[in-house]
């Protein structure tokens, strides 16, 4: 791996971590578990378009692991891993079709992140709370995804990195 | 042309998500009725049931959360977790509504008067 690649990769990981931390300091807008902006996804979407899915996967994976270790618990690590994996796979597949813009890819990522988390919660607590929370989480994932998608699109166009 | 085509697929996906959540909201609104009581579950195991018609304050899960029932509504008044999101979730009174405390793996679910028997069997 070239030094330039490594440094851009590490920079993106730290950016994703800072965004996660900033977000954890903002009080939740709505009192529903799982509803959030997903600011760290800006770094992931950016990497997905600028550096390819392998880099984005490393950024997403390392970010989830380190943030869970630093600011979370074992349980919160499980939730975010489930969300991140499902969301990432979905974004990569949608991007591959070439039919969707940043916004739609990030909307799918946001919605699937929420669904992955709630599915993990159902497995861990062996309770069916999916039915009650699904509409809230799909709506909030869509709205957050639109915002994150628009922000990512600006960054992809403005920041010039070649990897 | 390329842009327009992308826009078309975008609208389909984003519109689809919004429509899906609207359908699910409508569905849960239509199927909700007056609640009869609440089921407290920890780790998915039912630990306690309380009627919504008996007012009272209960310590749940060895004191990690405090449940209040008053005039047909239930809410958590205290939690030992840092975000206390379950306390902010407010009052529940209709069949199917849930309060979740993820850190303590605790849920409080409202059951309806007709549903209670089915729930016991399952």
Coordinates of C-alpha atoms in Angstrom, one line a residue:
Chain A
X1 CA 0.0 0.0 0.0
X2 CA 1.4 3.4 -1.0
X3 CA 1.9 5.9 1.8
X4 CA -0.5 8.4 0.2
X5 CA -3.3 5.7 0.2
X6 CA -2.6 4.8 3.8
X7 CA -2.7 8.4 4.9
X8 CA -6.0 9.2 3.1
X9 CA -7.4 6.0 4.5
X10 CA -6.4 6.9 8.1
X11 CA -7.6 10.4 7.7
X12 CA -11.0 9.2 6.6
X13 CA -11.2 6.8 9.6
X14 CA -10.4 9.6 12.0
X15 CA -12.9 11.9 10.3
X16 CA -15.6 9.2 10.6
X17 CA -14.7 8.8 14.3
X18 CA -14.8 12.5 15.0
X19 CA -18.2 12.7 13.3
X20 CA -19.5 9.8 15.4
X21 CA -18.3 11.6 18.5
X22 CA -19.8 14.9 17.5
X23 CA -23.1 13.2 16.9
X24 CA -23.0 11.4 20.3
X25 CA -22.8 14.9 21.9
X26 CA -25.9 16.1 20.2
X27 CA -29.0 15.3 22.3
X28 CA -31.5 13.1 20.4
X29 CA -34.2 15.0 18.5
X30 CA -36.8 12.3 19.0
X31 CA -36.9 9.8 21.9
X32 CA -36.9 6.7 19.7
X33 CA -34.0 4.3 20.0
X34 CA -32.0 4.2 16.8
X35 CA -33.1 7.5 15.4
X36 CA -30.0 9.6 14.5
X37 CA -28.3 11.6 11.8
X38 CA -25.6 9.1 10.9
X39 CA -23.0 11.8 10.3
X40 CA -20.2 9.2 10.1
X41 CA -21.8 7.9 7.0
X42 CA -20.6 11.0 5.2
X43 CA -17.1 9.6 5.4
X44 CA -18.2 6.2 4.2
X45 CA -20.2 7.5 1.2
X46 CA -17.4 9.8 0.3
X47 CA -14.9 6.9 0.4
X48 CA -17.3 4.6 -1.5
X49 CA -17.3 7.1 -4.5
X50 CA -13.7 8.3 -4.3
X51 CA -11.8 5.3 -3.3
X52 CA -13.9 2.2 -4.0
X53 CA -15.8 -0.2 -1.8
X54 CA -12.8 -1.9 -0.2
X55 CA -11.6 1.4 1.3
X56 CA -15.1 2.3 2.4
X57 CA -15.4 -1.1 4.0
X58 CA -12.2 -0.6 6.0
X59 CA -13.3 2.9 7.1
X60 CA -16.8 1.7 8.2
X61 CA -15.5 -1.4 10.0
X62 CA -12.6 0.3 11.8
X63 CA -14.9 3.2 12.8
X64 CA -17.6 0.9 14.2
X65 CA -15.1 -1.1 16.2
X66 CA -13.1 1.9 17.6
X67 CA -16.2 4.0 18.4
X68 CA -17.8 1.0 20.2
X69 CA -14.6 0.5 22.1
X70 CA -14.1 4.1 23.1
X71 CA -17.6 5.5 23.7
X72 CA -19.9 2.4 23.6
X73 CA -20.4 -0.9 25.3
X74 CA -20.4 -4.5 24.1
X75 CA -24.1 -4.4 23.4
X76 CA -23.9 -1.1 21.5
X77 CA -21.1 -2.5 19.4
X78 CA -23.3 -5.4 18.4
X79 CA -26.1 -3.0 17.3
X80 CA -23.8 -0.8 15.3
X81 CA -22.0 -3.7 13.7
X82 CA -25.4 -5.2 12.5
X83 CA -26.5 -1.8 11.2
X84 CA -23.2 -1.0 9.5
X85 CA -22.9 -4.4 7.7
X86 CA -26.4 -4.4 6.3
X87 CA -26.2 -0.7 5.4
X88 CA -22.8 -1.1 3.7
X89 CA -23.8 -4.1 1.6
X90 CA -26.9 -2.4 0.5
X91 CA -25.1 0.8 -0.5
X92 CA -22.4 -1.1 -2.4
X93 CA -25.0 -3.1 -4.4
X94 CA -27.1 0.0 -5.2
X95 CA -24.0 1.9 -6.3
X96 CA -23.0 -1.0 -8.6
X97 CA -26.3 -0.8 -10.5
X98 CA -25.3 2.7 -11.5
X99 CA -28.9 3.8 -11.4
X100 CA -28.9 5.8 -8.3
X101 CA -27.5 9.1 -7.1
X102 CA -25.6 9.7 -3.9
X103 CA -28.8 10.7 -2.2
X104 CA -30.6 7.5 -3.0
X105 CA -27.6 5.3 -2.1
X106 CA -27.3 7.1 1.3
X107 CA -31.1 6.9 1.9
X108 CA -30.9 3.1 1.4
X109 CA -27.9 3.0 3.7
X110 CA -29.7 5.0 6.4
X111 CA -32.8 2.9 6.3
X112 CA -30.9 -0.4 6.2
X113 CA -28.7 0.7 9.1
X114 CA -31.8 1.3 11.2
X115 CA -33.3 -2.0 10.1
X116 CA -30.1 -3.9 10.9
X117 CA -30.0 -2.4 14.3
X118 CA -33.6 -3.1 15.2
X119 CA -33.3 -6.7 13.8
X120 CA -30.3 -7.2 16.1
X121 CA -32.3 -5.8 19.0
X122 CA -35.1 -8.3 18.3
X123 CA -32.6 -11.1 18.2
X124 CA -30.8 -10.0 21.4
X125 CA -34.0 -9.4 23.4
X126 CA -36.0 -12.1 21.6
X127 CA -39.0 -9.7 21.5
X128 CA -40.9 -8.5 18.5
X129 CA -40.6 -4.8 18.7
X130 CA -39.9 -4.5 14.9
X131 CA -43.6 -4.0 14.1
X132 CA -43.9 -0.9 16.3
X133 CA -40.6 0.8 15.5
X134 CA -40.3 0.0 11.8
X135 CA -42.3 3.0 10.5
X136 CA -40.4 5.5 12.7
X137 CA -37.1 4.0 11.7
X138 CA -37.8 3.9 7.9
X139 CA -39.0 7.5 8.0
X140 CA -36.0 8.7 10.0
X141 CA -33.5 6.7 8.0
X142 CA -34.9 8.2 4.8
X143 CA -34.8 11.8 6.0
X144 CA -31.3 11.4 7.5
X145 CA -30.2 9.6 4.3
X146 CA -31.3 12.5 2.2
X147 CA -29.3 15.1 4.2
X148 CA -26.2 12.9 4.4
X149 CA -26.5 12.1 0.7
X150 CA -26.6 15.8 -0.3
X151 CA -23.7 16.6 2.0
X152 CA -21.6 13.7 0.6
X153 CA -22.4 14.8 -3.0
X154 CA -21.0 18.2 -2.2
X155 CA -17.8 16.7 -0.7
X156 CA -17.3 14.3 -3.5
X157 CA -17.5 17.2 -6.0
X158 CA -15.4 19.7 -4.1
X159 CA -12.6 17.6 -2.6
X160 CA -10.1 16.5 -5.0
X161 CA -8.2 13.4 -3.9
X162 CA -6.8 10.8 -6.2
X163 CA -6.3 7.4 -4.8
Chain B
X1 CA -30.6 12.2 -20.1
X2 CA -28.3 10.3 -17.8
X3 CA -29.3 12.7 -15.0
X4 CA -33.0 12.4 -15.6
X5 CA -32.8 8.6 -15.6
X6 CA -31.0 8.7 -12.3
X7 CA -33.6 11.1 -10.9
X8 CA -36.3 8.7 -11.9
X9 CA -34.7 5.8 -9.9
X10 CA -34.0 8.1 -7.0
X11 CA -37.6 9.2 -6.7
X12 CA -38.7 5.6 -6.9
X13 CA -36.5 4.5 -4.1
X14 CA -37.0 7.5 -1.8
X15 CA -40.7 7.7 -2.5
X16 CA -40.9 4.0 -1.9
X17 CA -39.3 4.3 1.5
X18 CA -41.6 7.2 2.5
X19 CA -44.7 5.4 1.2
X20 CA -43.7 2.2 3.1
X21 CA -43.4 4.1 6.3
X22 CA -46.7 5.9 5.7
X23 CA -48.4 2.5 5.1
X24 CA -46.9 1.0 8.2
X25 CA -47.9 4.1 10.3
X26 CA -51.5 3.8 9.0
X27 CA -51.5 0.1 9.6
X28 CA -50.4 0.5 13.2
X29 CA -52.8 3.4 13.7
X30 CA -55.7 1.3 12.4
X31 CA -54.9 -1.8 14.4
X32 CA -54.3 0.1 17.7
X33 CA -57.0 0.0 20.3
X34 CA -57.4 0.8 23.9
X35 CA -54.8 -1.1 26.0
X36 CA -55.7 -3.3 28.9
X37 CA -52.3 -3.6 30.6
X38 CA -48.6 -3.7 30.0
X39 CA -46.1 -6.6 29.8
X40 CA -42.6 -6.0 31.1
X41 CA -40.0 -8.1 29.4
X42 CA -36.3 -8.3 30.3
X43 CA -34.1 -10.1 27.7
X44 CA -37.3 -11.2 26.0
X45 CA -38.6 -13.1 29.0
X46 CA -41.8 -11.8 30.4
X47 CA -41.3 -10.9 34.0
X48 CA -44.4 -9.0 35.0
X49 CA -47.8 -7.8 33.9
X50 CA -49.6 -4.8 35.2
X51 CA -53.1 -3.7 34.5
X52 CA -53.4 -0.1 33.1
X53 CA -56.4 0.4 35.4
X54 CA -54.5 0.0 38.6
X55 CA -52.4 3.1 39.4
X56 CA -49.0 2.5 41.0
X57 CA -45.3 2.9 40.8
X58 CA -43.1 -0.2 40.3
X59 CA -39.4 -0.9 40.4
X60 CA -38.4 -3.0 37.4
X61 CA -35.5 -5.3 36.8
X62 CA -34.0 -4.9 40.3
X63 CA -34.4 -1.1 40.3
X64 CA -32.8 -0.2 36.9
X65 CA -36.1 1.3 35.7
X66 CA -39.1 2.7 37.4
X67 CA -42.6 2.2 35.9
X68 CA -45.5 4.4 36.6
X69 CA -49.1 3.6 35.8
X70 CA -51.7 6.2 36.1
X71 CA -55.2 6.7 34.6
X72 CA -54.7 4.1 31.8
X73 CA -51.2 5.3 30.7
X74 CA -47.8 3.8 31.5
X75 CA -44.4 5.4 31.4
X76 CA -40.9 5.0 32.8
X77 CA -40.1 7.8 35.3
X78 CA -36.5 6.8 36.0
X79 CA -33.7 4.8 34.4
X80 CA -30.1 4.2 35.4
X81 CA -28.7 4.4 31.9
X82 CA -26.8 7.5 30.7
X83 CA -29.2 8.6 28.0
X84 CA -32.5 7.8 29.7
X85 CA -34.1 7.5 26.3
X86 CA -36.8 5.3 27.7
X87 CA -37.9 8.0 30.1
X88 CA -38.1 10.5 27.2
X89 CA -40.2 8.1 25.2
X90 CA -43.1 9.3 27.3
X91 CA -46.5 7.7 27.9
X92 CA -48.0 4.7 26.2
X93 CA -51.7 3.7 26.4
X94 CA -52.7 2.0 23.1
X95 CA -52.4 -1.6 22.2
X96 CA -49.1 -2.5 20.6
X97 CA -47.1 0.6 21.8
X98 CA -43.7 -0.1 23.2
X99 CA -41.1 1.6 25.4
X100 CA -37.6 0.2 24.9
X101 CA -34.6 0.5 27.2
X102 CA -31.8 -0.9 25.0
X103 CA -29.0 -0.7 27.6
X104 CA -31.0 -2.8 30.2
X105 CA -32.6 -4.9 27.4
X106 CA -36.0 -4.1 28.9
X107 CA -39.3 -3.5 27.0
X108 CA -42.7 -2.4 28.2
X109 CA -45.5 -3.4 25.7
X110 CA -49.1 -2.5 25.9
X111 CA -51.5 -5.4 25.2
X112 CA -55.2 -5.0 24.4
X113 CA -58.1 -6.6 26.1
X114 CA -58.8 -9.2 23.3
X115 CA -55.2 -9.9 22.6
X116 CA -54.1 -11.0 26.0
X117 CA -55.1 -14.6 25.7
X118 CA -53.4 -15.1 22.4
X119 CA -50.3 -13.6 23.8
X120 CA -50.3 -16.0 26.7
X121 CA -50.4 -19.0 24.4
X122 CA -47.7 -17.8 22.1

